[in-house]
Short mmCIF file of C-alpha atoms in Angstrom, two decimals:
data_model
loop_
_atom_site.label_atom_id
_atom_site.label_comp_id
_atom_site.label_asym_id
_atom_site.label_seq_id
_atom_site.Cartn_x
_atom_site.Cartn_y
_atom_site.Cartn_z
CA UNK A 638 30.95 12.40 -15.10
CA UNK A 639 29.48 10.56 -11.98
CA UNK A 640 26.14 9.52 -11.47
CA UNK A 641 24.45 10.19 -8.45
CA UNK A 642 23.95 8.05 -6.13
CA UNK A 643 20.75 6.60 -4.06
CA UNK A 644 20.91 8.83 -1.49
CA UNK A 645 21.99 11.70 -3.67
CA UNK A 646 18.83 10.57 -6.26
CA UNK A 647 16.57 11.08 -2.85
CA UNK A 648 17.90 14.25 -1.91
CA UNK A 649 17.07 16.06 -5.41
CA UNK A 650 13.82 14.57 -5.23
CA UNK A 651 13.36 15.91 -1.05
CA UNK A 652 14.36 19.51 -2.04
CA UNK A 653 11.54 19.51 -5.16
CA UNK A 654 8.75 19.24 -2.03
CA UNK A 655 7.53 22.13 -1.06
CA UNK A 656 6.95 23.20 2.88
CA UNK A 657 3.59 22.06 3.83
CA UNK A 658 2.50 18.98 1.46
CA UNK A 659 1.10 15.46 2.12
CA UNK A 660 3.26 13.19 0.62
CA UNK A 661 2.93 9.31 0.12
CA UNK A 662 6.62 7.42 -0.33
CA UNK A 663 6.64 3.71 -2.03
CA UNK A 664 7.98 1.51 -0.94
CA UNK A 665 11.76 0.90 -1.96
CA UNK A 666 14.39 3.42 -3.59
CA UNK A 667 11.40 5.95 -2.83
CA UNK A 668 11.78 5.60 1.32
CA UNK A 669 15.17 7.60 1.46
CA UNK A 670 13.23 10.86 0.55
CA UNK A 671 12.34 10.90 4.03
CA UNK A 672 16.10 11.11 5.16
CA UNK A 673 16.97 14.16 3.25
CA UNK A 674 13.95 16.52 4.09
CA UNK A 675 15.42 19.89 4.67
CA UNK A 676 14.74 20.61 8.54
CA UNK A 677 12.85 24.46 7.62
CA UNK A 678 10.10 22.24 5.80
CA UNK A 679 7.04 20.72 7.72
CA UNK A 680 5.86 17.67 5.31
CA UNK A 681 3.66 15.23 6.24
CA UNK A 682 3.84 11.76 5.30
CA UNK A 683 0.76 9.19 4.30
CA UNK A 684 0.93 5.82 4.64
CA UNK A 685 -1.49 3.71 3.01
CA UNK A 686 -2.20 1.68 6.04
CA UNK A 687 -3.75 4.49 7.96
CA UNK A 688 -0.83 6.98 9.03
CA UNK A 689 -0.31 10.79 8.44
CA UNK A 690 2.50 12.31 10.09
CA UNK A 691 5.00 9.76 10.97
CA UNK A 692 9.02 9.39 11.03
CA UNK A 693 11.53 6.83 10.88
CA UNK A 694 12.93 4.71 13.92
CA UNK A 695 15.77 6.80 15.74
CA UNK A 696 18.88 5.18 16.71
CA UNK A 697 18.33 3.06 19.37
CA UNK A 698 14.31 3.25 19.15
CA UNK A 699 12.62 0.06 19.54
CA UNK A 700 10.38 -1.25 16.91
CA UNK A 701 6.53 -1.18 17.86
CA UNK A 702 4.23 -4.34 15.91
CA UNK A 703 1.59 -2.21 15.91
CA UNK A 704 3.32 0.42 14.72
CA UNK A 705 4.40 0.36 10.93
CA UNK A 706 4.52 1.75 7.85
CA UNK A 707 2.89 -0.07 4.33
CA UNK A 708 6.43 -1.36 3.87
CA UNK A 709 6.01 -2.96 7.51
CA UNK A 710 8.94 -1.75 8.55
CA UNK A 711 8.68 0.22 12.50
CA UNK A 712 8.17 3.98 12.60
CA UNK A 713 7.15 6.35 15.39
CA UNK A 714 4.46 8.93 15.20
CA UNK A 715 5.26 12.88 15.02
CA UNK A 716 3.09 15.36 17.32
CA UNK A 717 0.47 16.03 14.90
CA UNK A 718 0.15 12.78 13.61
CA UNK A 719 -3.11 10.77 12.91
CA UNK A 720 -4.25 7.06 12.60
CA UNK A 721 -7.57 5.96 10.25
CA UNK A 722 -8.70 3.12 8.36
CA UNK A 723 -7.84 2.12 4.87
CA UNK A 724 -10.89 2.99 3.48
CA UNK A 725 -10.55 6.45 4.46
CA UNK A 726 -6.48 6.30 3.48
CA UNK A 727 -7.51 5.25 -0.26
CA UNK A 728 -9.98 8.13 0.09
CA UNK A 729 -7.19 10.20 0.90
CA UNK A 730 -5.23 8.73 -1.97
CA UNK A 731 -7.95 8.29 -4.86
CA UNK A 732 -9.94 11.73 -3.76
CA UNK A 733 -6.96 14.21 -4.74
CA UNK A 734 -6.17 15.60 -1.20
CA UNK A 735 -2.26 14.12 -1.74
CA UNK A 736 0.06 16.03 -2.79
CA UNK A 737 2.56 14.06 -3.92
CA UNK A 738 3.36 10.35 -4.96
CA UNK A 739 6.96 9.29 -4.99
CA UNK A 740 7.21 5.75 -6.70
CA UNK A 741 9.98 4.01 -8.05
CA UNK A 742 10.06 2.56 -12.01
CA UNK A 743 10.52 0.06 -13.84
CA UNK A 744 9.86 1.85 -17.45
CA UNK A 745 8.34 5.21 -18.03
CA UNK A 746 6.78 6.09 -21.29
CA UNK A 747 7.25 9.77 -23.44
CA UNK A 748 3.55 9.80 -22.77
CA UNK A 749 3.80 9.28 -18.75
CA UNK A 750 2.91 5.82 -18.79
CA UNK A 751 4.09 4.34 -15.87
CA UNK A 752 4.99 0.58 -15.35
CA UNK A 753 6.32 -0.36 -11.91
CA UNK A 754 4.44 -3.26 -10.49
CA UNK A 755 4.72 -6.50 -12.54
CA UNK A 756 7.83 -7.74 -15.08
CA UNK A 757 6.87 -9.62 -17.94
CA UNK A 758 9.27 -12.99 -17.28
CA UNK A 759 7.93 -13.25 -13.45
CA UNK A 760 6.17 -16.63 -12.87
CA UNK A 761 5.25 -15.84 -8.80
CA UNK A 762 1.83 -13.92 -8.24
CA UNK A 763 1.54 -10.37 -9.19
CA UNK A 764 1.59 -7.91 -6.29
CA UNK A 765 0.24 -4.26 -7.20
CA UNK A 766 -0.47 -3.08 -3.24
CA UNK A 767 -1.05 0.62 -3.65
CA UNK A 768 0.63 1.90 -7.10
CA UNK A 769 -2.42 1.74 -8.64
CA UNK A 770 -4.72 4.43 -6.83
CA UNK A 771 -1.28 6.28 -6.20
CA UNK A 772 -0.74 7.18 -9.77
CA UNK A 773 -4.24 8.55 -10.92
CA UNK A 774 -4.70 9.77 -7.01
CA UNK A 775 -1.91 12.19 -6.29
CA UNK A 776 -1.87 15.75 -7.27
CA UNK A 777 1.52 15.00 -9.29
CA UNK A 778 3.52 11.87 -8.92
CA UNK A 779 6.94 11.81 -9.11
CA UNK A 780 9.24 9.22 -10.19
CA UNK A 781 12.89 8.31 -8.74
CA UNK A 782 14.65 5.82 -10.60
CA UNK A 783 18.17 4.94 -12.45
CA UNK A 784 18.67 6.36 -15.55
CA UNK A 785 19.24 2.26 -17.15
CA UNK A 786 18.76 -0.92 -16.05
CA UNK A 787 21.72 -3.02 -15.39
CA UNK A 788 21.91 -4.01 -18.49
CA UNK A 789 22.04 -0.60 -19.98
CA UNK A 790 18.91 -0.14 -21.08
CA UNK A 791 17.10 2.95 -20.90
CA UNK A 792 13.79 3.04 -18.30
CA UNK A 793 12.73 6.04 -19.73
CA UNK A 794 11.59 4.74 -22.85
CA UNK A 795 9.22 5.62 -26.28
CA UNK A 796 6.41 3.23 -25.47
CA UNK A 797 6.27 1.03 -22.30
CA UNK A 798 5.98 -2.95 -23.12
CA UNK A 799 5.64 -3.92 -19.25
CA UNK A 800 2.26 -3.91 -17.96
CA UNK A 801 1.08 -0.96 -16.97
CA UNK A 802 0.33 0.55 -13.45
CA UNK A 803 -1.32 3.64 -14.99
CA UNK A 804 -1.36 6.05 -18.33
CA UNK A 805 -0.05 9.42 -18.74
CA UNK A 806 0.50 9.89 -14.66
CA UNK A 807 3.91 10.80 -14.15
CA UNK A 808 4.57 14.67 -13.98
CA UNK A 809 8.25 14.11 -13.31
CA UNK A 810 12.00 11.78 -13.34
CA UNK A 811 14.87 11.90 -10.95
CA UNK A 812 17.52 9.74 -12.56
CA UNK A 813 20.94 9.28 -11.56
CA UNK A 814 21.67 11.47 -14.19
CA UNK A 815 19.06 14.06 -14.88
CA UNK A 816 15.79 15.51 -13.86
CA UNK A 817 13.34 15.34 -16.56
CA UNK A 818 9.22 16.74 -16.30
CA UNK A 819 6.52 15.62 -18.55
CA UNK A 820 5.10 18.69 -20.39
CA UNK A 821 2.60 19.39 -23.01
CA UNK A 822 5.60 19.49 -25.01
CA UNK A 823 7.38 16.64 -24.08
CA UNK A 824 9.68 15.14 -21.99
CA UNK A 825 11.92 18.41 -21.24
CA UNK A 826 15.41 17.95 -19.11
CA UNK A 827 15.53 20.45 -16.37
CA UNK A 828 18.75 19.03 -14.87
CA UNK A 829 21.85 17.24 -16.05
CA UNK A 830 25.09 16.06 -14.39
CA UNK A 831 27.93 17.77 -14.93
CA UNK A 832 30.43 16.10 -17.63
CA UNK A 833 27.21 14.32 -18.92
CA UNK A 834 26.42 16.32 -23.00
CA UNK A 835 22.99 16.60 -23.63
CA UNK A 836 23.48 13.96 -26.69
CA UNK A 837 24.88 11.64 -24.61
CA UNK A 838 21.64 11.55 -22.13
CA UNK A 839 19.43 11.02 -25.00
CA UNK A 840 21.50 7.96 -26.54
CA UNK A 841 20.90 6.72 -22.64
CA UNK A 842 16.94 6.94 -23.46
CA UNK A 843 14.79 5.66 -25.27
CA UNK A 844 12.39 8.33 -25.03
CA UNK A 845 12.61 12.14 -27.53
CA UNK A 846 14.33 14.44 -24.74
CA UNK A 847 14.45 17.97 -25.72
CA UNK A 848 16.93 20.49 -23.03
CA UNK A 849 15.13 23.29 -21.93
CA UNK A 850 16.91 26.55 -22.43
CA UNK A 851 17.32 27.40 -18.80
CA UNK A 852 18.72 23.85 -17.81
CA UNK A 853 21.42 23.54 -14.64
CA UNK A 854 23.96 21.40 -13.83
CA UNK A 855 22.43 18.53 -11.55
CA UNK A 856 24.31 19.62 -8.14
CA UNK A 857 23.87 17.39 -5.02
CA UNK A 858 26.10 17.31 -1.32
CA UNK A 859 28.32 14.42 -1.49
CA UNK A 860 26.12 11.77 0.82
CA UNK A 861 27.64 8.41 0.58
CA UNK A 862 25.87 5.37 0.43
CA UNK A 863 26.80 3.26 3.91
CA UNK A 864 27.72 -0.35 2.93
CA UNK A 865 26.04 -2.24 4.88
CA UNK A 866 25.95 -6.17 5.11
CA UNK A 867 22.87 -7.56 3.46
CA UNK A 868 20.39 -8.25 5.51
CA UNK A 869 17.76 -10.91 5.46
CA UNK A 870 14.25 -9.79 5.70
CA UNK A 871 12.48 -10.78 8.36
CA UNK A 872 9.10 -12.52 7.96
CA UNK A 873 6.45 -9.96 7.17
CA UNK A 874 8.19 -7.40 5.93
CA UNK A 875 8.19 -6.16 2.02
CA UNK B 770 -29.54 -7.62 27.00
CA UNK B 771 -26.94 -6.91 24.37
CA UNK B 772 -24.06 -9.15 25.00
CA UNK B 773 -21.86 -9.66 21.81
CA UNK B 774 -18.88 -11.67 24.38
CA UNK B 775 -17.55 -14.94 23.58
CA UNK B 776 -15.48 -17.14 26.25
CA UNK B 777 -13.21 -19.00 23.33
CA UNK B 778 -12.11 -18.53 19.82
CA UNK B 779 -13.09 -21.72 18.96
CA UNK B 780 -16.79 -20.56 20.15
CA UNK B 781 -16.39 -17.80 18.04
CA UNK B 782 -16.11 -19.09 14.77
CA UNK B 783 -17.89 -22.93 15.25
CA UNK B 784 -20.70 -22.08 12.83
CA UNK B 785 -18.79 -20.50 10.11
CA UNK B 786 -19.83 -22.46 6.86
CA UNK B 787 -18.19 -24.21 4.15
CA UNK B 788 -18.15 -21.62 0.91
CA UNK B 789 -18.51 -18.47 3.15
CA UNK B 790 -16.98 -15.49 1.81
CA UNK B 791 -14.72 -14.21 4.96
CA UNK B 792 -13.37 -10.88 4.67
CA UNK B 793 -10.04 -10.74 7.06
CA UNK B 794 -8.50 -7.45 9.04
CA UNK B 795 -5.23 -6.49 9.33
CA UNK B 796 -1.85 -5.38 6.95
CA UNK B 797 0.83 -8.21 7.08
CA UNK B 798 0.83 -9.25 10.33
CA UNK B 799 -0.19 -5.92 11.91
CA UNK B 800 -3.73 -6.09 13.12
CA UNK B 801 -4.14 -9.63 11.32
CA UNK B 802 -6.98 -11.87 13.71
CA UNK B 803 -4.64 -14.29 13.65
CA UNK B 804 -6.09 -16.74 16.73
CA UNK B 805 -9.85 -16.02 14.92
CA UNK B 806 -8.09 -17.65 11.60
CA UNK B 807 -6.46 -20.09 13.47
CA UNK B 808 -9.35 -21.43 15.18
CA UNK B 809 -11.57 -21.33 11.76
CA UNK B 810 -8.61 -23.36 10.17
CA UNK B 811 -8.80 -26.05 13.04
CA UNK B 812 -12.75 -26.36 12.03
CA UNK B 813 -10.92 -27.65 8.44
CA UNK B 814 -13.66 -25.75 6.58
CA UNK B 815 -13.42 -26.15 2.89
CA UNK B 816 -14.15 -23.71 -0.17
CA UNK B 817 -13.51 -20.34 1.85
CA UNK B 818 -13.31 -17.14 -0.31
CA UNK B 819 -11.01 -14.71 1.79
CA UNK B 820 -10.70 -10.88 1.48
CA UNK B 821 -7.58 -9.56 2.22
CA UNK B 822 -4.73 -7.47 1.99
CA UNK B 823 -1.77 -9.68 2.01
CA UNK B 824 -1.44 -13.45 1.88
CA UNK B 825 -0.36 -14.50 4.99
CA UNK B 826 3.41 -15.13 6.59
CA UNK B 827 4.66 -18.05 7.93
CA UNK B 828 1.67 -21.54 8.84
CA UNK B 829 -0.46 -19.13 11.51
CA UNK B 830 -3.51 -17.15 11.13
CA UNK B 831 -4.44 -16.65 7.26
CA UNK B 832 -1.07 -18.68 6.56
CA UNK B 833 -2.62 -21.67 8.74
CA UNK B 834 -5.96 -21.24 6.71
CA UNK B 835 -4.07 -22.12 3.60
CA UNK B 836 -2.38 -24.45 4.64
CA UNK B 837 -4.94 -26.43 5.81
CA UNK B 838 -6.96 -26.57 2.40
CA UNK B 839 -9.39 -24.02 3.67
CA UNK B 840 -9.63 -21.60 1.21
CA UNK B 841 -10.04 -21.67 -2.92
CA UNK B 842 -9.12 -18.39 -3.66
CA UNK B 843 -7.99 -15.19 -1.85
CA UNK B 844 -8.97 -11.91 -3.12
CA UNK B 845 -5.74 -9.16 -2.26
CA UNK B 846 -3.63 -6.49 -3.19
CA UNK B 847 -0.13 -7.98 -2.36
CA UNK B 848 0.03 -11.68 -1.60
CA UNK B 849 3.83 -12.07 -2.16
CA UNK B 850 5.91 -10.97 1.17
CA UNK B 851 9.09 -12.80 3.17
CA UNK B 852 7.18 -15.58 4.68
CA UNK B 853 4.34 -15.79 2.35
CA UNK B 854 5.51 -19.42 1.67
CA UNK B 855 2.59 -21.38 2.02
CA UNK B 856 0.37 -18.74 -0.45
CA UNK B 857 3.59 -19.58 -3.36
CA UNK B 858 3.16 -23.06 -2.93
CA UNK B 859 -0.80 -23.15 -3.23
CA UNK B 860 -0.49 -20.50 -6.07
CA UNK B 861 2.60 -22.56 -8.21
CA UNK B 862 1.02 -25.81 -8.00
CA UNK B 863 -2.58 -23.85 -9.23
CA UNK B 864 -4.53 -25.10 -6.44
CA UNK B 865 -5.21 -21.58 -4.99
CA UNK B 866 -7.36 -18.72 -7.29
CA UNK B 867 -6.00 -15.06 -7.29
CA UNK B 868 -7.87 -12.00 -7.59
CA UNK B 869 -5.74 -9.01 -7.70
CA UNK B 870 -7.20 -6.13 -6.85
CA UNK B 871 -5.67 -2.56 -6.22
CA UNK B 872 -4.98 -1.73 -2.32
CA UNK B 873 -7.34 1.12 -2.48
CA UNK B 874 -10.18 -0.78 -4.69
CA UNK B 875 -10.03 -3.85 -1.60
CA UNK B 876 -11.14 -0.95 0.81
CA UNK B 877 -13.81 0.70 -1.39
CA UNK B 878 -15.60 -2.59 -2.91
CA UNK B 879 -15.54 -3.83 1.12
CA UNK B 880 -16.91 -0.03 1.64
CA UNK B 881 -19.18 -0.05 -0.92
CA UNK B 882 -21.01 -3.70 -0.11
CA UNK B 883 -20.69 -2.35 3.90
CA UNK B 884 -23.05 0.63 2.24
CA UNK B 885 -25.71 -1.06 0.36
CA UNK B 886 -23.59 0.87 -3.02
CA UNK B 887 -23.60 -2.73 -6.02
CA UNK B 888 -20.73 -1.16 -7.72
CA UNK B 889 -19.11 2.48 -8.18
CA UNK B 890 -16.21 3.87 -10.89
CA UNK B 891 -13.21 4.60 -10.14
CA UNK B 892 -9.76 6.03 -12.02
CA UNK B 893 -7.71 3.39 -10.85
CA UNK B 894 -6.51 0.51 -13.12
CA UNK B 895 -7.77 2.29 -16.08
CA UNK B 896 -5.97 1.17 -18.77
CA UNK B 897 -3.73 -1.84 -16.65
CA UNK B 898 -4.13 -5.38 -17.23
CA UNK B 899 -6.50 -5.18 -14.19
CA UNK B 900 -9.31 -3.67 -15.59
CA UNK B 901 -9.34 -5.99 -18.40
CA UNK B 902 -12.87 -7.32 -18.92
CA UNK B 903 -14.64 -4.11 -16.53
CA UNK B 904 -16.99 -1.69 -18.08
CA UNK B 905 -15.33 1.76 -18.89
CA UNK B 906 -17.41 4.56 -18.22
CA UNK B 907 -16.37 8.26 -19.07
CA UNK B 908 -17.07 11.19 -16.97
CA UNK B 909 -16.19 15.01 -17.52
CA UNK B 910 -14.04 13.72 -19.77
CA UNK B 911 -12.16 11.05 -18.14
CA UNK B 912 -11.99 7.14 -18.00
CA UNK B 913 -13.43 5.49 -15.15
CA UNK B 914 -13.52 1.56 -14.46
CA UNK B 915 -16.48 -0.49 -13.11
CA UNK B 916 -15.98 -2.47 -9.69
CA UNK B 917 -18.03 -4.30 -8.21
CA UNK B 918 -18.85 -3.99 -4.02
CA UNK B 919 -17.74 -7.14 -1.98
CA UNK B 920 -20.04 -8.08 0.91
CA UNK B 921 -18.86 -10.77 3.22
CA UNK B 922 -20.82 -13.20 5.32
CA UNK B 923 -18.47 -13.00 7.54
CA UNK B 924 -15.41 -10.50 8.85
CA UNK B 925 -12.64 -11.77 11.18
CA UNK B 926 -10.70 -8.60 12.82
CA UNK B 927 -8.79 -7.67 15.41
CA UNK B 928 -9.29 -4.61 18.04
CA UNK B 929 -7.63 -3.32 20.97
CA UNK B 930 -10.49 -2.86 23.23
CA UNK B 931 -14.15 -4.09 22.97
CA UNK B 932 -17.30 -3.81 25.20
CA UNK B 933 -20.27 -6.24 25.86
CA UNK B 934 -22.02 -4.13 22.50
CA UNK B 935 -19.76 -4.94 20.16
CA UNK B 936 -17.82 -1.22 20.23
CA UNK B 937 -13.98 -1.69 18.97
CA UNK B 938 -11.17 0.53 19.49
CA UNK B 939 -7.73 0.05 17.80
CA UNK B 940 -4.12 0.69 18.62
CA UNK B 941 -2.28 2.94 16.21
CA UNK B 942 -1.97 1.25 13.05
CA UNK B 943 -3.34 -2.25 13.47
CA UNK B 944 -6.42 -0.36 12.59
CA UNK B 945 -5.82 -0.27 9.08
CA UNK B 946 -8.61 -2.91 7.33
CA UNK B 947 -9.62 -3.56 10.57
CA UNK B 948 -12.76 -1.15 10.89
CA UNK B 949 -13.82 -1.62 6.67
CA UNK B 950 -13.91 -5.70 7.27
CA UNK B 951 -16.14 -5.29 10.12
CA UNK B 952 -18.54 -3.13 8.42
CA UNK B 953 -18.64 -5.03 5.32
CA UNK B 954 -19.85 -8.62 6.57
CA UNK B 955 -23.12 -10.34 7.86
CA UNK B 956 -21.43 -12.02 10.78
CA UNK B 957 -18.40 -9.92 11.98
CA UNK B 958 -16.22 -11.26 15.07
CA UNK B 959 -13.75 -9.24 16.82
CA UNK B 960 -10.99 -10.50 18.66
CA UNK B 961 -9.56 -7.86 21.29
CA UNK B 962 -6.63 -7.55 23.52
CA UNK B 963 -9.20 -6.92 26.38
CA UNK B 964 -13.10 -6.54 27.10
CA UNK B 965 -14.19 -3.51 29.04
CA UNK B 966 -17.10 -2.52 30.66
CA UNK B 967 -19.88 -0.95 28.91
CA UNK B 968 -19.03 3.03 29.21
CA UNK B 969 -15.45 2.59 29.65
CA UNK B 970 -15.37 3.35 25.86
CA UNK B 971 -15.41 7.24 25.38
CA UNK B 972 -18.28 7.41 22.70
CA UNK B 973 -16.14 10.12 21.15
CA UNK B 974 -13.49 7.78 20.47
CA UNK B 975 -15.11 4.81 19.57
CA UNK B 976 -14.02 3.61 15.96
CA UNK B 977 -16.34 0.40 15.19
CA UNK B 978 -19.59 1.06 17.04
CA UNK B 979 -21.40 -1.93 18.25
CA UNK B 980 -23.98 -1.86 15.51
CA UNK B 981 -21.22 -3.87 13.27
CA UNK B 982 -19.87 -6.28 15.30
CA UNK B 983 -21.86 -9.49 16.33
CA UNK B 984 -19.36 -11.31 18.37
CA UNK B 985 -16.39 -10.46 20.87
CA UNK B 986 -13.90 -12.64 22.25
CA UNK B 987 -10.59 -11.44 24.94
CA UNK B 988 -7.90 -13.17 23.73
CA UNK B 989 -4.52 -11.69 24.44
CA UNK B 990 -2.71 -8.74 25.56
CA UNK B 991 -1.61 -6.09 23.07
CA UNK B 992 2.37 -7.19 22.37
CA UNK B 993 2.21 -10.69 24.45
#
């Protein structure tokens, strides 16, 4: 049994987007979605400082100040792309016209609680940017995250104890392991990794997991992770 | 005659008063007024309430306003970035107050007070530590939270272009807060890469029309 990796985590979640939605990416884990579109699909991506339709840097590309995304790292416009305010963004965001929300996790509940913006032992400032009008905003918000913390622990979990960003939002979890949607019924695994028993993912969780009965193996191309020497941020960017 | 220009920053913001509420453009350092804030944080005004998304990078612009014991307490979505250092120290030592307030609620409460709207409900931070304390209101069956509009007495932003009226154009996406500060303020004073003549701006393209904007100073060109 392997666990996927990041980029193999991003793919899954690229190929669950369907040809022709507006999709906002948060910032983190959530960004690599963008790298593993299929090329058949036209999706447009949102950022919350006043883009729609805009790509990563290309080899080579220089960086643009005024031209960046709400992580403040450098992209480039497609054709077909738009600029507007924030006010109308949010309005974008908190009126329903997204599609999609992919946001990383720090715990999500059986009830689609979602906690991703503040841990409990922090002492520096809060920061909650966007997550919050994100969450009740999109159509359906997915979330991709690992399976457990470093420690072990499960992020999917019974009840969340971090703070919340919002209640009963997310409709669905990519995992390193397994994809999982939030029914009516539950928390229902669509897709497991091979080698992985389905007992074995639930003593990984905290939260009741039930298989549905037409699950499949959790399949992804091999895309290896480039090791890259860590960088350090440069002032103003997240 | 109608003319909004100002020769210096300085000029710009000499009468700006202790206490004022000053809502600030920009999204880190993209489309931040940074030589407006600098020039209000020579003036060492005291007791400044600032609206804003982010808290500043490095001692310039909002950072510089910090620093210099201008403001008591910043209202923003997402203070803590690379370079947010003087914000941490003001905020560890308790001798800066936080609101936190969602991205999207900033831009609507600015909207809102820009409007004439006192307050408005909305889904987000229902049922978060942040809308502790709000009234909850339900409607067709779901849970909406109270916020109150924010109206500035005075808006610092940053444009591309700007005529002798007071219209504002941006460049790509330093617009971002840019346009919702400078409707949402009783004094609002652009800084732009370059003044134009009146006309040059196509009225179909104009973003902040004059009506908003009480003062405009050149000071630099886009990228120097």
């Amino acid at each position: 049994m392997t666990p996927l990796n990041r980029n193999q985590m991003a793919w899954r979640v690229a190929h669950d987007i369907p040809d022709g939605s507006y999709v906002n990416l948060g910032v983190g884990m959530p960004l690599a979605v963008v790298n593993f579109m299929p090329d058949d699909r036209d999706i447009v991506f949102h950022s919350e400082n006043g883009l729609l339709g805009m790509r990563d840097l290309k080899p080579g590309e220089e960086p643009d100040s005024e031209l960046v995304n709400a992580g403040k790292r450098p992209v480039r416009m497609l054709p077909g792309g738009a600029f507007f305010h924030h006010a109308d963004s949010f309005l974008m965001i908190r009126g329903g016209h997204l599609d999609f929300a992919v946001l990383g996790a720090y715990e999500v509940a059986e009830n689609g609680d979602l906690a991703n913006w503040r841990l409990l032992d922090s002492k520096s400032a809060p920061a909650v940017g966007g997550a919050m009008d994100l969450v009740y905003g999109a159509k359906k918000v997915l979330v991709i995250c690992e399976h457990n913390s470093k420690d072990g622990s499960p992020k999917i979990v019974k009840e969340a104890k971090l703070p919340l960003t919002g209640r009963e939002c997310v409709s669905k979890i990519f995992t390193d392991h397994a994809v999982i949607e939030r029914t009516g019924d539950g928390m229902v695994v669509r897709e497991m990794i091979e080698g992985l028993t389905f007992d074995e993912l639930q003593d990984r969780t905290g939260a009741k997991l039930r298989l549905a009965n037409d699950w499949k193996p959790l399949i992804t191309p091999d895309l290896p992770v480039e090791e890259r020497p860590s960088r350090k941020k440069q002032v103003g960017e997240i | 005659m109608i003319d909004k220009r100002r020769q210096t920053a300085d000029e710009a913001v000499a009468d700006i008063k202790d206490g004022s509420t000053v809502l600030i453009g920009g999204f880190g350092m993209t489309g931040e007024p940074r030589e407006l804030c600098s020039a209000l944080a020579a003036r060492k005004v005291r007791g400044l309430t600032i609206v804003t998304n982010n808290a500043g990078s490095g001692e310039f612009g909002i950072g510089l306003l910090m620093k210099q014991g201008c403001v008591d307490k910043i209202v923003c979505s997402f203070p803590r970035v690379p370079g947010s250092v003087v914000f941490e120290e003001l905020y560890e030592a308790g001798k800066l107050e936080l609101e936190m307030v969602p991205q999207g609620t900033i831009a609507e409460r600015v909207r809102a007070g820009a409007a004439g709207v006192p307050a408005f409900f909305t889904r987000t931070s229902w049922g978060t530590p942040l809308a502790e304390g709000k009234e909850v209101r339900t409607f067709d069956g779901k849970e909406y939270v109270m916020e109150r509009a924010i109206r500035g007495d005075v808006a610092l932003v940053k444009a591309y272009k700007g005529d002798r009226w007071g219209n504002l154009v941006y460049a790509k996406s330093m617009r971002n807060f840019n346009p919702v500060m400078a409707m949402g303020a009783d004094l609002t004073i652009a800084q732009v890469s370059e003044i134009v003549e009146l006309g040059e701006l196509d009225p179909e393209h104009v973003i902040t029309p004059g009506i908003f904007v009480n003062r405009v100073v050149q000071l630099e060109a886009l990228n120097a």
